[in-house]
PDB file of C-alpha atoms and ligand atoms in Angstrom:
ATOM      1  CA  MET H   7     105.031  89.009  87.525  1.00 89.00           C
ATOM      2  CA  ARG H   8     105.015  85.867  89.563  1.00 94.00           C
ATOM      3  CA  VAL H   9     104.697  85.861  93.352  1.00 96.00           C
ATOM      4  CA  LEU H  10     105.160  83.147  95.954  1.00 97.00           C
ATOM      5  CA  VAL H  11     103.106  83.687  99.122  1.00 98.00           C
ATOM      6  CA  VAL H  12     104.288  81.635 102.103  1.00 98.00           C
ATOM      7  CA  GLU H  13     101.506  81.699 104.695  1.00 96.00           C
ATOM      8  CA  ASP H  14     100.123  78.779 106.698  1.00 95.00           C
ATOM      9  CA  GLU H  15      96.732  80.309 107.453  1.00 94.00           C
ATOM     10  CA  VAL H  16      94.335  79.967 104.531  1.00 92.00           C
ATOM     11  CA  ARG H  17      92.148  82.750 105.952  1.00 93.00           C
ATOM     12  CA  GLN H  18      95.052  85.132 105.564  1.00 92.00           C
ATOM     13  CA  ALA H  19      96.563  83.741 102.382  1.00 95.00           C
ATOM     14  CA  ALA H  20      93.320  83.694 100.373  1.00 95.00           C
ATOM     15  CA  PRO H  21      92.606  87.451 100.392  1.00 94.00           C
ATOM     16  CA  VAL H  22      96.259  88.202  99.656  1.00 95.00           C
ATOM     17  CA  GLN H  23      96.148  85.816  96.705  1.00 96.00           C
ATOM     18  CA  ARG H  24      92.903  87.313  95.401  1.00 95.00           C
ATOM     19  CA  GLY H  25      94.186  90.870  95.759  1.00 94.00           C
ATOM     20  CA  LEU H  26      97.407  90.124  93.907  1.00 95.00           C
ATOM     21  CA  GLU H  27      95.679  88.165  91.154  1.00 94.00           C
ATOM     22  CA  ALA H  28      93.272  91.050  90.625  1.00 92.00           C
ATOM     23  CA  GLU H  29      96.348  93.187  89.919  1.00 91.00           C
ATOM     24  CA  GLY H  30      97.624  90.755  87.332  1.00 90.00           C
ATOM     25  CA  PHE H  31     100.161  88.852  89.419  1.00 94.00           C
ATOM     26  CA  ALA H  32     100.484  85.085  89.029  1.00 95.00           C
ATOM     27  CA  VAL H  33     100.315  83.760  92.586  1.00 97.00           C
ATOM     28  CA  ASP H  34     101.430  80.478  94.145  1.00 97.00           C
ATOM     29  CA  VAL H  35     100.783  79.804  97.826  1.00 97.00           C
ATOM     30  CA  ALA H  36     102.958  77.605 100.056  1.00 97.00           C
ATOM     31  CA  THR H  37     101.275  76.721 103.353  1.00 96.00           C
ATOM     32  CA  ASN H  38     104.320  75.562 105.291  1.00 95.00           C
ATOM     33  CA  ASP H  39     108.045  76.132 105.645  1.00 95.00           C
ATOM     34  CA  VAL H  40     109.074  72.997 103.718  1.00 95.00           C
ATOM     35  CA  ASP H  41     106.945  73.778 100.671  1.00 96.00           C
ATOM     36  CA  GLY H  42     107.952  77.426 100.801  1.00 97.00           C
ATOM     37  CA  LEU H  43     111.645  76.611 100.794  1.00 96.00           C
ATOM     38  CA  TRP H  44     111.259  74.065  98.024  1.00 96.00           C
ATOM     39  CA  MET H  45     109.146  76.266  95.754  1.00 96.00           C
ATOM     40  CA  ALA H  46     111.301  79.354  96.287  1.00 96.00           C
ATOM     41  CA  THR H  47     114.433  77.358  95.511  1.00 93.00           C
ATOM     42  CA  GLU H  48     113.203  75.279  92.589  1.00 92.00           C
ATOM     43  CA  GLN H  49     110.937  77.728  90.809  1.00 91.00           C
ATOM     44  CA  SER H  50     111.419  81.180  89.441  1.00 88.00           C
ATOM     45  CA  TYR H  51     109.595  84.009  91.230  1.00 94.00           C
ATOM     46  CA  ASP H  52     109.861  87.756  90.834  1.00 93.00           C
ATOM     47  CA  VAL H  53     109.104  88.373  94.503  1.00 95.00           C
ATOM     48  CA  ILE H  54     108.252  86.393  97.659  1.00 97.00           C
ATOM     49  CA  VAL H  55     105.762  87.334 100.397  1.00 97.00           C
ATOM     50  CA  LEU H  56     106.825  85.505 103.549  1.00 96.00           C
ATOM     51  CA  ASP H  57     104.825  85.365 106.762  1.00 94.00           C
ATOM     52  CA  VAL H  58     106.906  85.419 109.936  1.00 90.00           C
ATOM     53  CA  MET H  59     104.470  83.263 111.898  1.00 89.00           C
ATOM     54  CA  LEU H  60     104.860  79.804 110.409  1.00 91.00           C
ATOM     55  CA  PRO H  61     104.847  76.426 112.145  1.00 90.00           C
ATOM     56  CA  GLY H  62     108.185  74.641 111.891  1.00 89.00           C
ATOM     57  CA  LEU H  63     110.831  77.071 110.732  1.00 89.00           C
ATOM     58  CA  ASN H  64     109.528  80.591 111.273  1.00 89.00           C
ATOM     59  CA  GLY H  65     109.709  83.173 108.498  1.00 91.00           C
ATOM     60  CA  TYR H  66     113.055  84.520 109.651  1.00 88.00           C
ATOM     61  CA  ARG H  67     114.674  81.117 109.451  1.00 90.00           C
ATOM     62  CA  VAL H  68     113.081  80.445 106.054  1.00 94.00           C
ATOM     63  CA  CYS H  69     114.422  83.775 104.828  1.00 92.00           C
ATOM     64  CA  ALA H  70     117.925  83.098 106.166  1.00 89.00           C
ATOM     65  CA  GLU H  71     117.886  79.610 104.631  1.00 91.00           C
ATOM     66  CA  LEU H  72     116.881  80.978 101.222  1.00 92.00           C
ATOM     67  CA  ARG H  73     119.719  83.479 101.304  1.00 87.00           C
ATOM     68  CA  ALA H  74     122.094  80.701 102.389  1.00 87.00           C
ATOM     69  CA  ARG H  75     120.945  78.787  99.302  1.00 87.00           C
ATOM     70  CA  ARG H  76     121.743  81.871  97.219  1.00 85.00           C
ATOM     71  CA  VAL H  77     118.123  82.521  96.312  1.00 88.00           C
ATOM     72  CA  ALA H  78     118.256  86.263  95.587  1.00 87.00           C
ATOM     73  CA  THR H  79     114.537  86.792  94.927  1.00 92.00           C
ATOM     74  CA  PRO H  80     113.307  89.939  96.721  1.00 94.00           C
ATOM     75  CA  ILE H  81     111.469  89.013  99.954  1.00 94.00           C
ATOM     76  CA  LEU H  82     108.790  91.015 101.731  1.00 94.00           C
ATOM     77  CA  MET H  83     108.088  89.723 105.227  1.00 91.00           C
ATOM     78  CA  LEU H  84     104.676  89.989 106.889  1.00 92.00           C
ATOM     79  CA  ILE H  85     105.000  90.812 110.563  1.00 86.00           C
ATOM     80  CA  ALA H  86     102.372  90.658 113.309  1.00 78.00           C
ATOM     81  CA  LYS H  87     102.008  94.170 114.655  1.00 66.00           C
ATOM     82  CA  ASP H  88     102.123  93.242 118.308  1.00 62.00           C
ATOM     83  CA  GLY H  89     104.070  90.040 117.954  1.00 59.00           C
ATOM     84  CA  GLU H  90     107.392  89.213 119.490  1.00 60.00           C
ATOM     85  CA  PHE H  91     109.191  89.825 116.209  1.00 60.00           C
ATOM     86  CA  ASP H  92     110.565  93.080 114.980  1.00 64.00           C
ATOM     87  CA  GLU H  93     111.558  94.837 111.815  1.00 66.00           C
ATOM     88  CA  ALA H  94     115.282  94.872 112.541  1.00 69.00           C
ATOM     89  CA  GLU H  95     115.363  91.095 112.750  1.00 71.00           C
ATOM     90  CA  ALA H  96     113.503  90.802 109.453  1.00 68.00           C
ATOM     91  CA  LEU H  97     116.113  92.903 107.700  1.00 72.00           C
ATOM     92  CA  ASP H  98     118.988  91.130 109.463  1.00 75.00           C
ATOM     93  CA  THR H  99     117.962  87.775 108.046  1.00 81.00           C
ATOM     94  CA  GLY H 100     118.046  88.990 104.458  1.00 84.00           C
ATOM     95  CA  ALA H 101     114.533  90.309 103.891  1.00 88.00           C
ATOM     96  CA  ASP H 102     114.251  93.305 101.553  1.00 89.00           C
ATOM     97  CA  ASP H 103     111.155  94.854 103.080  1.00 88.00           C
ATOM     98  CA  PHE H 104     108.523  94.175 105.714  1.00 87.00           C
ATOM     99  CA  LEU H 105     104.881  94.968 106.259  1.00 89.00           C
ATOM    100  CA  SER H 106     102.910  94.873 109.521  1.00 87.00           C
ATOM    101  CA  LYS H 107      99.581  93.094 109.660  1.00 87.00           C
ATOM    102  CA  PRO H 108      96.908  94.165 109.041  1.00 88.00           C
ATOM    103  CA  PHE H 109      97.733  95.793 105.721  1.00 91.00           C
ATOM    104  CA  SER H 110      95.739  96.858 102.709  1.00 91.00           C
ATOM    105  CA  SER H 111      96.043  95.079  99.409  1.00 91.00           C
ATOM    106  CA  VAL H 112      96.865  98.411  97.750  1.00 92.00           C
ATOM    107  CA  VAL H 113      99.879  98.933 100.003  1.00 94.00           C
ATOM    108  CA  LEU H 114     101.081  95.365  99.539  1.00 96.00           C
ATOM    109  CA  VAL H 115     100.882  95.639  95.753  1.00 95.00           C
ATOM    110  CA  ALA H 116     102.735  98.974  95.731  1.00 94.00           C
ATOM    111  CA  ARG H 117     105.504  97.595  97.945  1.00 94.00           C
ATOM    112  CA  LEU H 118     105.873  94.466  95.828  1.00 95.00           C
ATOM    113  CA  ARG H 119     106.118  96.483  92.628  1.00 92.00           C
ATOM    114  CA  ALA H 120     108.778  98.674  94.206  1.00 91.00           C
ATOM    115  CA  LEU H 121     110.706  95.580  95.300  1.00 91.00           C
ATOM    116  CA  ILE H 122     110.480  94.013  91.842  1.00 88.00           C
ATOM    117  CA  ARG H 123     111.752  97.218  90.261  1.00 82.00           C
ATOM    118  CA  ARG H 124     114.649  97.469  92.710  1.00 80.00           C
ATOM    119  CA  GLY H 125     115.461  93.780  92.483  1.00 67.00           C
ATOM    120  CA  GLY H 126     115.350  93.595  88.736  1.00 47.00           C
ATOM    121  CA  SER H 127     117.756  94.668  86.058  1.00 39.00           C
ATOM    122  CA  ASN H 128     117.408  98.465  86.184  1.00 40.00           C
ATOM    123  CA  ARG H 129     113.725  98.372  85.541  1.00 43.00           C
ATOM    124  CA  ALA H 130     112.210 101.757  84.898  1.00 50.00           C
ATOM    125  CA  PRO H 131     108.655 102.604  85.970  1.00 62.00           C
ATOM    126  CA  LEU H 132     107.935 103.464  82.332  1.00 73.00           C
ATOM    127  CA  LEU H 133     108.843 100.740  79.874  1.00 78.00           C
ATOM    128  CA  VAL H 134     109.109 101.872  76.268  1.00 78.00           C
ATOM    129  CA  VAL H 135     109.810 100.131  72.988  1.00 82.00           C
ATOM    130  CA  GLY H 136     109.076 101.993  69.772  1.00 82.00           C
ATOM    131  CA  ASP H 137     105.625 103.526  70.054  1.00 83.00           C
ATOM    132  CA  LEU H 138     104.593 101.164  72.832  1.00 86.00           C
ATOM    133  CA  ALA H 139     104.786 102.545  76.383  1.00 83.00           C
ATOM    134  CA  VAL H 140     103.828 100.726  79.558  1.00 85.00           C
ATOM    135  CA  ASP H 141     103.426 102.549  82.863  1.00 80.00           C
ATOM    136  CA  VAL H 142     104.109  99.775  85.336  1.00 76.00           C
ATOM    137  CA  ALA H 143     102.966 101.636  88.444  1.00 67.00           C
ATOM    138  CA  GLY H 144      99.880 103.089  86.783  1.00 71.00           C
ATOM    139  CA  ARG H 145      99.024  99.796  85.025  1.00 78.00           C
ATOM    140  CA  SER H 146      98.382 101.597  81.740  1.00 83.00           C
ATOM    141  CA  CYS H 147      99.597 100.973  78.235  1.00 88.00           C
ATOM    142  CA  THR H 148      99.672 103.250  75.203  1.00 86.00           C
ATOM    143  CA  MET H 149     100.566 102.788  71.543  1.00 87.00           C
ATOM    144  CA  ALA H 150     101.702 106.051  69.919  1.00 83.00           C
ATOM    145  CA  GLY H 151      99.898 107.880  72.722  1.00 81.00           C
ATOM    146  CA  THR H 152      96.624 106.003  72.277  1.00 87.00           C
ATOM    147  CA  PRO H 153      95.531 104.037  75.358  1.00 87.00           C
ATOM    148  CA  ILE H 154      95.210 100.287  74.866  1.00 89.00           C
ATOM    149  CA  ALA H 155      92.767  98.392  77.071  1.00 90.00           C
ATOM    150  CA  LEU H 156      94.397  95.227  78.367  1.00 88.00           C
ATOM    151  CA  THR H 157      93.267  92.462  80.670  1.00 85.00           C
ATOM    152  CA  PRO H 158      95.523  91.897  83.706  1.00 83.00           C
ATOM    153  CA  ARG H 159      96.981  88.813  81.970  1.00 82.00           C
ATOM    154  CA  GLU H 160      97.708  90.692  78.747  1.00 84.00           C
ATOM    155  CA  PHE H 161      99.295  93.486  80.750  1.00 85.00           C
ATOM    156  CA  ALA H 162     101.478  90.996  82.608  1.00 86.00           C
ATOM    157  CA  ILE H 163     102.703  89.503  79.321  1.00 86.00           C
ATOM    158  CA  ILE H 164     103.497  92.907  77.803  1.00 86.00           C
ATOM    159  CA  GLU H 165     105.260  93.962  81.002  1.00 85.00           C
ATOM    160  CA  TYR H 166     107.332  90.784  81.048  1.00 85.00           C
ATOM    161  CA  LEU H 167     108.325  91.159  77.386  1.00 85.00           C
ATOM    162  CA  LEU H 168     109.285  94.807  77.807  1.00 82.00           C
ATOM    163  CA  VAL H 169     111.340  94.118  80.916  1.00 81.00           C
ATOM    164  CA  HIS H 170     113.233  91.580  78.811  1.00 81.00           C
ATOM    165  CA  GLN H 171     113.317  93.587  75.592  1.00 78.00           C
ATOM    166  CA  GLY H 172     116.242  92.750  73.376  1.00 78.00           C
ATOM    167  CA  GLU H 173     116.338  89.233  74.768  1.00 81.00           C
ATOM    168  CA  VAL H 174     114.928  86.077  73.243  1.00 83.00           C
ATOM    169  CA  VAL H 175     112.135  84.992  75.576  1.00 82.00           C
ATOM    170  CA  ALA H 176     110.920  81.407  75.505  1.00 84.00           C
ATOM    171  CA  LYS H 177     107.219  80.721  75.682  1.00 81.00           C
ATOM    172  CA  SER H 178     107.941  78.636  78.770  1.00 82.00           C
ATOM    173  CA  ASP H 179     109.529  81.709  80.420  1.00 83.00           C
ATOM    174  CA  ILE H 180     106.394  83.727  79.777  1.00 84.00           C
ATOM    175  CA  VAL H 181     104.177  80.951  81.071  1.00 83.00           C
ATOM    176  CA  SER H 182     106.275  80.526  84.226  1.00 82.00           C
ATOM    177  CA  HIS H 183     106.251  84.250  85.034  1.00 83.00           C
ATOM    178  CA  VAL H 184     102.713  85.149  84.050  1.00 84.00           C
ATOM    179  CA  TRP H 185     100.713  82.073  85.013  1.00 82.00           C
ATOM    180  CA  ASP H 186     100.729  80.388  88.423  1.00 80.00           C
ATOM    181  CA  SER H 187     101.828  76.790  88.879  1.00 76.00           C
ATOM    182  CA  ALA H 188      98.222  75.547  88.704  1.00 76.00           C
ATOM    183  CA  PHE H 189      98.228  76.354  84.984  1.00 76.00           C
ATOM    184  CA  ASP H 190      98.276  73.056  83.151  1.00 74.00           C
ATOM    185  CA  GLY H 191      97.504  74.172  79.627  1.00 72.00           C
ATOM    186  CA  HIS H 192      99.853  74.103  76.690  1.00 73.00           C
ATOM    187  CA  ASP H 193     102.189  77.043  76.184  1.00 70.00           C
ATOM    188  CA  ASN H 194     100.611  77.471  72.736  1.00 70.00           C
ATOM    189  CA  VAL H 195      98.179  79.677  74.655  1.00 72.00           C
ATOM    190  CA  ILE H 196     100.771  82.426  74.216  1.00 69.00           C
ATOM    191  CA  GLU H 197     100.342  82.401  70.462  1.00 67.00           C
ATOM    192  CA  THR H 198      96.605  82.942  70.628  1.00 54.00           C
ATOM    193  CA  ILE H 199      96.691  86.135  72.653  1.00 49.00           C
ATOM    194  CA  ARG H 200      96.091  89.357  70.816  1.00 41.00           C
ATOM    195  CA  SER H 201      96.104  92.785  72.334  1.00 40.00           C
ATOM    196  CA  GLY H 202      95.028  95.943  70.623  1.00 37.00           C
ATOM    197  CA  GLY H 203      95.515  94.306  67.245  1.00 41.00           C
ATOM    198  CA  TYR H 204      99.222  93.678  67.873  1.00 47.00           C
ATOM    199  CA  ARG H 205     100.106  90.050  67.865  1.00 50.00           C
ATOM    200  CA  ILE H 206     102.556  88.933  70.501  1.00 50.00           C
ATOM    201  CA  ARG H 207     105.195  86.682  69.046  1.00 50.00           C
ATOM    202  CA  ALA H 208     107.309  84.456  71.226  1.00 43.00           C
ATOM    203  CA  HIS H 209     110.421  82.627  70.107  1.00 40.00           C
ATOM    204  CA  VAL H 210     111.011  79.151  71.427  1.00 33.00           C
TER     205      VAL H 210
HETATM  206 CA1  LIG E 326     100.969  82.612 109.600  1.00 84.49          CA
END
């Protein structure tokens, strides 16, 4: 799943990015309101983490502007605990959830997964196709009941394919949802990934 983090302070954005990447998310960071608006509008994200305290347009205004542009991506707003902003305002401007700073990476990840499930097309916590079962919340995968060890990237690809089962998924879709925008390799990388002896096939 691909996440956009809009946060101007590198000290705060970096640990969030690391924590999410460790959980298999592809993470892009926008460090100002202009970049955040542009990236959220022009690119495809599964969820957006939006800091309220931004120079220029604050997070509330960015959120309202995204909704005005009909960007429906779920948004979790980060709120300073003792700041002048409050939760009600976050929800009023079109945010789907909010989290007070400081927060743990575990809580952030759990909230984002919940948002992605709610925001998506009836996504179930357990994704199943044939003998393959993926527990999204538990980050585990089994084939006919036998656990399969996957890297975070492999898990992200399987999760993406299962969420879109029955659909033809382009390699470029997989790349854009599983890798961050810094990825500059060829999408042939998809064809070289094997997991548990089952080759992943993507249709262009
Ligand atoms: Ca900030």
